[in-house]
Amino acid sequence: MNANEPREQGAGGWSQFGDTPPSAGGFPRRDTVIMGPPAPPPPAPRKPGFTARQKAIAGLALAAMAIGGGAVGATVATAFQEPTAAASAPSSAFKSVSNNLSVSEVAEKVQPSVVMIKGATGEGSGVVLSADGLILTNNHVVVGAGQGGEMSVKFNDGKTAKASVVGTDPATDLAVIRAEGVSGLTAASLGDSDGLKVGDSVLALGSPLGLDGSVTMGIISALDRTLSVGGEQEQQVPPGWGEQRGQAREVTTIAGAIQTDAAINPGNSGGALVNASGQLVGINTAIATNGGSSGSIGVGFAIPINTAKHVADQLIGSGKVSHAFLGVSVTDATGDVPGALVRQVTAASPAEKAGLKQGDLITQIGGKAVDGGDTVVGQVRGFKPGQQVQITYMRDGKESSATVTLEEKK
């Protein structure tokens, strides 16, 4: 594997009311009993108030009761709000340090900035970058939607427009398109993906299975994932229900990906992953499942917006993206020490100039531990030409390090 190229890889009745359903607007009268006012209960002896510890335990018990009773709103309130009096009603607040927006408020804020991308052979999602029609999405969405004819976008208000490609970057699976003849669009507010933390609440917006305007909720499950996507045959789905039907995606390795448990399905690709403030923090890109069945469990991945913005700016400016070049071919290590085994070093490359040789075992690159060849490939793609990167490697049982000045890939 070249470090600068993709790496392959029924019957119930009215049990609550008896056999006869209730009349419209009321409950059955046949079981109604007229009762006089009950006698007042004897006064209860006054008990001492709760200590701080007892209050904390009581709060946990209330949360457990809410979860056991299936009160979703109560669990959301427990997760995102400070404890309040026991008599207060559950809330659906979607709270962060800087705001107190509800889930519906965040969705309402972001939905005008998320579009559905349609073509003759596939569908996907995209995020509006500018009022005059620039839209950020995945490269594989553009490839799928653009084959065999025109590509169009559908906006949140139901209006549609033809779209053309501004630029694509298969290496990062990102692309920018332009909706033609539009103005006054609502551009997404960009956040800072470097500030994300595991456990942060997020919403995923897009057009899963052709259902435009869909919103799902979850958390950041993990950060800085390296994954290889594409190469597999896409699952066959009914027309209008997916992003690509029966087509193999080009293999690419993505580093620094955001993992989330917010539901992401075919058609979500290119859509928005936003934080509790409604700021765009990622571009939904891939899912991993434990099988191909409809009941399989899956997790979603998104490209960090800081990476996506860097790529988008270049695509908008010149239509292409410059990538860093290291100059080694690597494969996964097979011994007890995890890493990437150098199979070949390109002559006159940055790797050769830094002293790397065939047979070296790369264990760290740019301060990140290397689990295998994918880590090296993904990390190099995340660096910029001219950037100096420290590489730690093993040679003949001894650990060494070298500083490599990356060059632009030709």
Coordinates of C-alpha atoms in Angstrom, one line a residue:
M1 CA 0.0 0.0 0.0
N2 CA 1.3 3.4 -0.9
A3 CA 1.0 6.0 1.9
N4 CA -0.2 8.5 -0.6
E5 CA -2.8 6.3 -2.3
P6 CA -6.0 4.5 -1.2
R7 CA -5.5 1.2 0.7
E8 CA -7.7 -1.7 -0.4
Q9 CA -9.4 -3.5 2.0
G10 CA -52.7 -8.9 16.5
A11 CA -55.7 -9.3 18.5
G12 CA -56.0 -7.3 21.7
G13 CA -59.3 -5.4 22.0
W14 CA -59.9 -2.8 24.5
S15 CA -58.2 -4.5 27.5
Q16 CA -58.0 -1.2 29.4
F17 CA -61.7 -0.6 29.2
G18 CA -63.2 -4.1 28.8
D19 CA -64.7 -5.4 25.6
T20 CA -66.4 -2.1 24.6
P21 CA -64.3 0.8 23.5
P22 CA -64.9 4.2 25.1
S23 CA -67.3 6.6 23.6
A24 CA -65.9 9.6 21.8
G25 CA -64.5 12.2 24.1
G26 CA -64.9 10.1 27.3
F27 CA -64.4 6.9 29.2
P28 CA -67.1 4.2 29.7
R29 CA -69.7 5.0 32.3
R30 CA -70.7 1.5 33.3
D31 CA -67.8 1.2 35.7
T32 CA -68.1 4.7 37.0
V33 CA -68.8 5.0 40.8
I34 CA -69.8 8.2 42.4
M35 CA -67.8 8.7 45.6
G36 CA -68.1 11.3 48.3
P37 CA -65.1 13.3 49.3
P38 CA -62.6 11.1 51.2
A39 CA -61.8 11.8 54.8
P40 CA -58.7 13.9 55.3
P41 CA -55.6 11.8 56.2
P42 CA -54.2 12.2 59.6
P43 CA -51.3 14.7 59.7
A44 CA -48.0 13.1 59.2
P45 CA -45.2 13.7 61.6
R46 CA -42.7 16.2 60.3
K47 CA -39.5 14.6 59.0
P48 CA -36.1 16.3 58.9
G49 CA -35.0 17.6 55.5
F50 CA -32.7 15.8 53.1
T51 CA -29.0 16.1 53.4
A52 CA -27.0 17.0 50.3
R53 CA -26.1 13.3 49.9
Q54 CA -29.7 12.2 50.3
K55 CA -30.8 14.7 47.7
A56 CA -28.3 13.4 45.2
I57 CA -29.5 9.8 45.8
A58 CA -33.1 10.9 45.4
G59 CA -32.3 12.6 42.1
L60 CA -30.7 9.4 40.8
A61 CA -33.7 7.4 41.9
L62 CA -36.0 9.8 40.0
A63 CA -33.9 9.5 36.9
A64 CA -34.0 5.7 37.2
M65 CA -37.8 5.8 37.5
A66 CA -38.1 8.0 34.4
I67 CA -35.9 5.6 32.4
G68 CA -37.8 2.5 33.6
G69 CA -41.1 4.2 32.7
G70 CA -39.8 5.0 29.2
A71 CA -40.0 8.7 29.7
V72 CA -37.5 9.8 27.0
G73 CA -38.0 13.5 27.7
A74 CA -37.0 12.8 31.3
T75 CA -33.8 11.1 30.3
V76 CA -32.9 13.9 28.0
A77 CA -33.5 16.4 30.7
T78 CA -31.3 14.4 33.1
A79 CA -28.5 14.3 30.6
F80 CA -28.4 17.9 29.5
Q81 CA -29.8 20.0 32.4
E82 CA -29.0 20.8 36.0
P83 CA -31.2 19.1 38.5
T84 CA -34.4 21.0 39.3
A85 CA -37.3 20.5 41.8
A86 CA -38.9 17.1 41.7
A87 CA -42.3 18.6 40.7
S88 CA -40.9 20.2 37.5
A89 CA -41.9 18.7 34.1
P90 CA -39.4 16.9 31.9
S91 CA -37.7 19.0 29.2
S92 CA -36.1 18.3 25.8
A93 CA -33.4 20.8 26.3
F94 CA -30.3 20.2 24.1
K95 CA -27.8 22.1 26.2
S96 CA -24.2 23.1 25.8
V97 CA -22.1 25.6 27.7
S98 CA -22.9 28.5 25.4
N99 CA -26.6 28.0 24.6
N100 CA -29.8 26.4 25.7
L101 CA -31.5 25.4 22.5
S102 CA -33.9 22.5 22.3
V103 CA -33.5 19.7 19.8
S104 CA -36.3 21.1 17.7
E105 CA -34.8 24.6 17.8
V106 CA -31.4 23.3 16.6
A107 CA -33.1 21.3 13.8
E108 CA -35.2 24.3 12.7
K109 CA -32.1 26.4 12.6
V110 CA -30.0 24.0 10.5
Q111 CA -32.5 22.4 8.1
P112 CA -32.6 25.3 5.7
S113 CA -28.9 24.8 5.2
V114 CA -29.1 21.1 4.3
V115 CA -30.1 20.0 0.8
M116 CA -30.9 16.7 -1.0
I117 CA -28.8 16.0 -4.1
K118 CA -30.4 13.9 -6.8
G119 CA -29.2 12.3 -10.0
A120 CA -30.1 9.6 -12.5
T121 CA -28.2 6.9 -10.5
G122 CA -28.1 8.0 -6.9
E123 CA -28.9 10.5 -4.2
G124 CA -27.2 12.1 -1.2
S125 CA -27.1 15.2 0.9
G126 CA -25.2 18.4 1.0
V127 CA -24.6 21.5 3.1
V128 CA -25.0 25.1 1.9
L129 CA -21.8 27.1 2.2
S130 CA -22.9 30.4 0.6
A131 CA -26.0 32.4 -0.2
D132 CA -25.3 32.1 -4.0
G133 CA -25.4 28.3 -4.1
L134 CA -22.1 26.8 -3.1
I135 CA -22.7 23.4 -1.5
L136 CA -20.3 21.0 0.3
T137 CA -20.9 17.3 0.0
N138 CA -19.0 13.9 -0.5
N139 CA -17.2 13.1 -3.6
H140 CA -19.0 9.7 -3.8
V141 CA -22.3 11.5 -3.7
V142 CA -21.3 13.6 -6.7
V143 CA -20.0 10.6 -8.6
G144 CA -23.2 8.7 -7.9
A145 CA -25.6 11.5 -8.6
G146 CA -23.7 12.9 -11.6
Q147 CA -23.6 9.7 -13.7
G148 CA -25.9 9.4 -16.6
G149 CA -27.3 12.9 -16.7
E150 CA -28.2 16.1 -14.8
M151 CA -27.7 16.6 -11.1
S152 CA -30.1 18.7 -9.1
V153 CA -30.6 19.8 -5.5
K154 CA -33.8 20.0 -3.5
F155 CA -34.0 22.7 -0.8
N156 CA -35.7 22.6 2.6
D157 CA -38.6 24.7 1.2
G158 CA -39.2 22.2 -1.6
K159 CA -37.7 24.2 -4.4
T160 CA -35.2 22.6 -6.7
A161 CA -32.3 23.8 -8.9
K162 CA -29.9 22.3 -11.4
A163 CA -26.3 21.8 -10.0
S164 CA -22.9 21.7 -11.5
V165 CA -19.6 20.5 -10.1
V166 CA -17.1 23.1 -8.9
G167 CA -14.4 20.6 -7.8
T168 CA -13.9 17.1 -6.3
D169 CA -11.2 15.5 -4.2
P170 CA -11.4 11.7 -4.1
A171 CA -8.5 11.5 -1.6
T172 CA -10.6 13.1 1.1
D173 CA -14.0 12.1 -0.3
L174 CA -15.2 15.7 -0.5
A175 CA -16.6 17.8 -3.3
V176 CA -18.2 21.2 -3.9
I177 CA -21.1 21.8 -6.3
R178 CA -23.0 24.9 -7.2
A179 CA -26.8 25.3 -7.4
E180 CA -27.5 27.4 -10.5
G181 CA -29.7 30.5 -10.6
V182 CA -30.3 30.8 -6.8
S183 CA -29.7 33.5 -4.2
G184 CA -30.5 34.3 -0.6
L185 CA -29.8 30.7 0.6
T186 CA -29.1 30.1 4.3
A187 CA -25.4 29.2 4.7
A188 CA -24.5 26.8 7.5
S189 CA -22.7 28.2 10.5
L190 CA -19.3 26.6 10.8
G191 CA -18.1 25.3 14.2
D192 CA -14.7 24.1 15.3
S193 CA -14.3 20.3 15.1
D194 CA -11.0 20.6 17.0
G195 CA -13.0 21.5 20.1
L196 CA -15.2 18.4 20.1
K197 CA -15.2 16.0 23.0
V198 CA -16.4 12.5 23.4
G199 CA -19.9 12.6 24.8
D200 CA -20.8 15.9 23.2
S201 CA -24.4 15.9 21.8
V202 CA -24.9 16.1 18.0
L203 CA -27.6 16.0 15.4
A204 CA -27.2 14.4 12.0
L205 CA -29.3 16.0 9.2
G206 CA -29.8 14.7 5.6
S207 CA -31.8 12.6 3.3
P208 CA -31.5 9.0 4.4
L209 CA -33.1 6.5 2.1
G210 CA -34.5 9.4 0.0
L211 CA -36.3 10.9 3.0
D212 CA -35.2 14.5 2.8
G213 CA -35.2 16.8 5.9
S214 CA -34.6 13.9 8.3
V215 CA -33.0 14.5 11.7
T216 CA -31.4 12.0 14.1
M217 CA -29.8 12.6 17.5
G218 CA -26.8 11.1 19.2
I219 CA -23.4 11.8 20.8
I220 CA -19.8 11.9 19.8
S221 CA -18.8 8.3 20.4
A222 CA -15.1 8.7 19.5
L223 CA -12.6 11.0 17.8
D224 CA -9.7 10.7 15.5
R225 CA -10.7 7.4 13.8
T226 CA -8.9 6.2 10.7
L227 CA -11.1 4.3 8.3
S228 CA -11.0 3.0 4.7
V229 CA -14.2 3.6 2.8
G230 CA -15.4 2.4 -0.6
G231 CA -14.5 -0.5 -2.7
E232 CA -17.5 -2.5 -1.6
Q233 CA -20.6 -3.0 -3.7
E234 CA -23.3 -0.7 -2.4
Q235 CA -26.4 -2.4 -1.1
Q236 CA -29.3 -2.7 -3.6
V237 CA -32.2 -0.6 -2.5
P238 CA -35.5 0.5 -4.2
P239 CA -35.3 3.5 -6.6
G240 CA -35.2 6.8 -4.8
W241 CA -34.1 5.2 -1.5
G242 CA -30.3 5.5 -1.5
E243 CA -27.2 7.3 -2.6
Q244 CA -25.9 4.7 -5.0
R245 CA -27.4 1.5 -6.3
G246 CA -25.2 -1.4 -7.2
Q247 CA -22.0 0.6 -7.8
A248 CA -18.6 0.2 -6.2
R249 CA -17.2 3.3 -4.5
E250 CA -13.6 4.2 -5.0
V251 CA -11.4 3.3 -2.0
T252 CA -10.1 6.1 0.1
T253 CA -8.6 6.3 3.6
I254 CA -9.8 9.1 5.9
A255 CA -8.0 10.1 9.1
G256 CA -9.3 12.0 12.0
A257 CA -12.9 11.0 11.4
I258 CA -15.6 11.7 14.0
Q259 CA -17.6 8.6 15.2
T260 CA -21.2 9.1 16.3
D261 CA -24.2 7.0 17.3
A262 CA -26.6 9.4 15.6
A263 CA -28.3 7.2 13.0
I264 CA -26.7 7.6 9.6
N265 CA -28.0 5.7 6.6
P266 CA -27.5 5.6 2.8
G267 CA -28.5 9.0 1.5
N268 CA -27.1 10.8 4.6
S269 CA -23.7 11.1 3.0
G270 CA -22.7 14.7 2.5
G271 CA -25.2 15.9 5.1
A272 CA -24.6 17.9 8.3
L273 CA -23.4 16.8 11.7
V274 CA -24.0 19.7 14.0
N275 CA -23.4 20.5 17.7
A276 CA -25.8 21.7 20.3
S277 CA -25.4 25.3 19.0
G278 CA -26.4 24.3 15.5
Q279 CA -22.9 24.8 14.2
L280 CA -21.6 22.4 11.5
V281 CA -18.8 20.2 12.9
G282 CA -18.7 17.4 10.4
I283 CA -19.8 16.1 7.0
N284 CA -21.5 12.7 7.3
T285 CA -19.6 10.2 5.2
A286 CA -19.7 6.6 6.1
I287 CA -21.3 3.8 8.2
A288 CA -19.9 0.6 9.6
T289 CA -22.2 -2.3 10.3
N290 CA -21.9 -5.8 11.7
G291 CA -23.6 -7.2 8.6
G292 CA -25.7 -6.4 5.6
S293 CA -29.1 -7.2 7.1
S294 CA -31.7 -4.5 7.9
G295 CA -31.3 -5.3 11.6
S296 CA -27.6 -4.8 11.7
I297 CA -26.0 -2.5 14.2
G298 CA -24.1 0.4 12.7
V299 CA -22.1 3.4 13.7
G300 CA -21.6 6.6 11.7
F301 CA -18.5 8.6 10.7
A302 CA -18.1 12.2 9.6
I303 CA -15.2 14.2 8.2
P304 CA -14.3 17.0 10.6
I305 CA -15.4 20.4 9.4
N306 CA -11.9 21.9 9.9
T307 CA -10.6 19.4 7.4
A308 CA -13.6 19.8 5.1
K309 CA -13.3 23.6 5.1
H310 CA -9.6 23.4 4.2
V311 CA -10.4 21.2 1.2
A312 CA -13.5 23.2 0.2
D313 CA -11.6 26.5 0.1
Q314 CA -9.1 25.0 -2.3
L315 CA -11.8 23.5 -4.5
I316 CA -13.6 26.8 -4.7
G317 CA -10.4 28.7 -5.4
S318 CA -8.8 26.5 -8.0
G319 CA -10.9 23.4 -8.5
K320 CA -8.2 21.1 -7.1
V321 CA -6.5 20.2 -3.8
S322 CA -2.9 19.9 -3.0
H323 CA -1.9 16.9 -0.9
A324 CA 1.3 16.1 1.1
F325 CA 3.7 13.4 -0.2
L326 CA 5.8 11.2 2.0
G327 CA 7.1 8.6 -0.4
V328 CA 6.7 5.2 1.2
S329 CA 4.6 2.1 0.6
V330 CA 3.5 0.5 3.8
T331 CA 1.6 -2.5 5.1
D332 CA 0.4 -3.7 8.5
A333 CA 2.9 -5.1 10.9
T334 CA 2.6 -8.8 11.7
G335 CA 4.7 -9.0 14.9
D336 CA 4.1 -8.2 18.5
V337 CA 4.7 -4.5 18.0
P338 CA 1.9 -2.6 16.2
G339 CA 2.9 -0.3 13.4
A340 CA 3.3 0.1 9.6
L341 CA 6.1 -1.9 7.9
V342 CA 7.8 0.1 5.2
R343 CA 7.9 -2.0 2.0
Q344 CA 9.4 0.5 -0.3
V345 CA 10.8 4.0 -0.2
T346 CA 10.5 6.2 -3.3
A347 CA 13.8 7.6 -4.6
A348 CA 14.5 11.3 -3.8
S349 CA 11.3 11.4 -1.7
P350 CA 10.9 13.2 1.7
A351 CA 11.1 9.8 3.4
E352 CA 14.4 8.9 1.7
K353 CA 15.8 12.3 2.5
A354 CA 14.9 11.8 6.2
G355 CA 16.7 8.4 6.3
L356 CA 13.8 6.0 6.2
K357 CA 14.6 2.6 4.7
Q358 CA 12.7 -0.5 3.6
G359 CA 12.0 -2.8 6.5
D360 CA 11.6 0.1 9.0
L361 CA 8.6 -0.3 11.3
I362 CA 6.8 3.1 11.8
T363 CA 5.2 3.2 15.2
Q364 CA 4.3 6.9 15.5
I365 CA 3.7 9.7 13.0
G366 CA 3.0 13.3 14.0
G367 CA 2.7 12.2 17.6
K368 CA 0.0 9.7 16.8
A369 CA 0.5 6.0 17.5
V370 CA 0.4 3.9 14.3
D371 CA -1.9 0.8 14.4
G372 CA -1.2 -0.2 10.8
G373 CA -0.8 1.1 7.3
D374 CA -4.0 2.9 7.2
T375 CA -2.9 5.2 10.0
V376 CA 0.1 6.4 8.0
V377 CA -1.9 6.9 4.9
G378 CA -4.6 8.8 6.7
Q379 CA -2.2 11.0 8.7
V380 CA -0.2 12.0 5.6
R381 CA -3.4 13.0 3.9
G382 CA -4.2 15.2 6.8
F383 CA -0.9 17.1 6.6
K384 CA 0.0 19.9 4.3
P385 CA 2.9 20.2 1.8
G386 CA 5.9 21.8 3.5
Q387 CA 4.8 20.7 7.0
Q388 CA 7.5 19.1 9.2
V389 CA 6.4 15.8 10.8
Q390 CA 8.3 13.6 13.3
I391 CA 8.2 9.9 12.5
T392 CA 9.2 7.3 15.1
Y393 CA 10.3 3.9 13.8
M394 CA 12.0 0.6 14.8
R395 CA 15.1 -0.7 13.0
D396 CA 17.0 -3.8 14.0
G397 CA 15.2 -3.7 17.4
K398 CA 16.2 -0.1 18.2
E399 CA 13.9 2.9 18.2
S400 CA 14.8 5.9 16.2
S401 CA 13.1 9.1 15.0
A402 CA 13.3 11.4 12.0
T403 CA 11.9 14.7 11.1
V404 CA 10.4 14.7 7.6
T405 CA 9.6 17.7 5.5
L406 CA 6.6 16.8 3.4
E407 CA 6.4 17.8 -0.3
E408 CA 3.4 18.4 -2.6
K409 CA 2.2 15.3 -4.3
K410 CA 2.6 15.7 -8.1

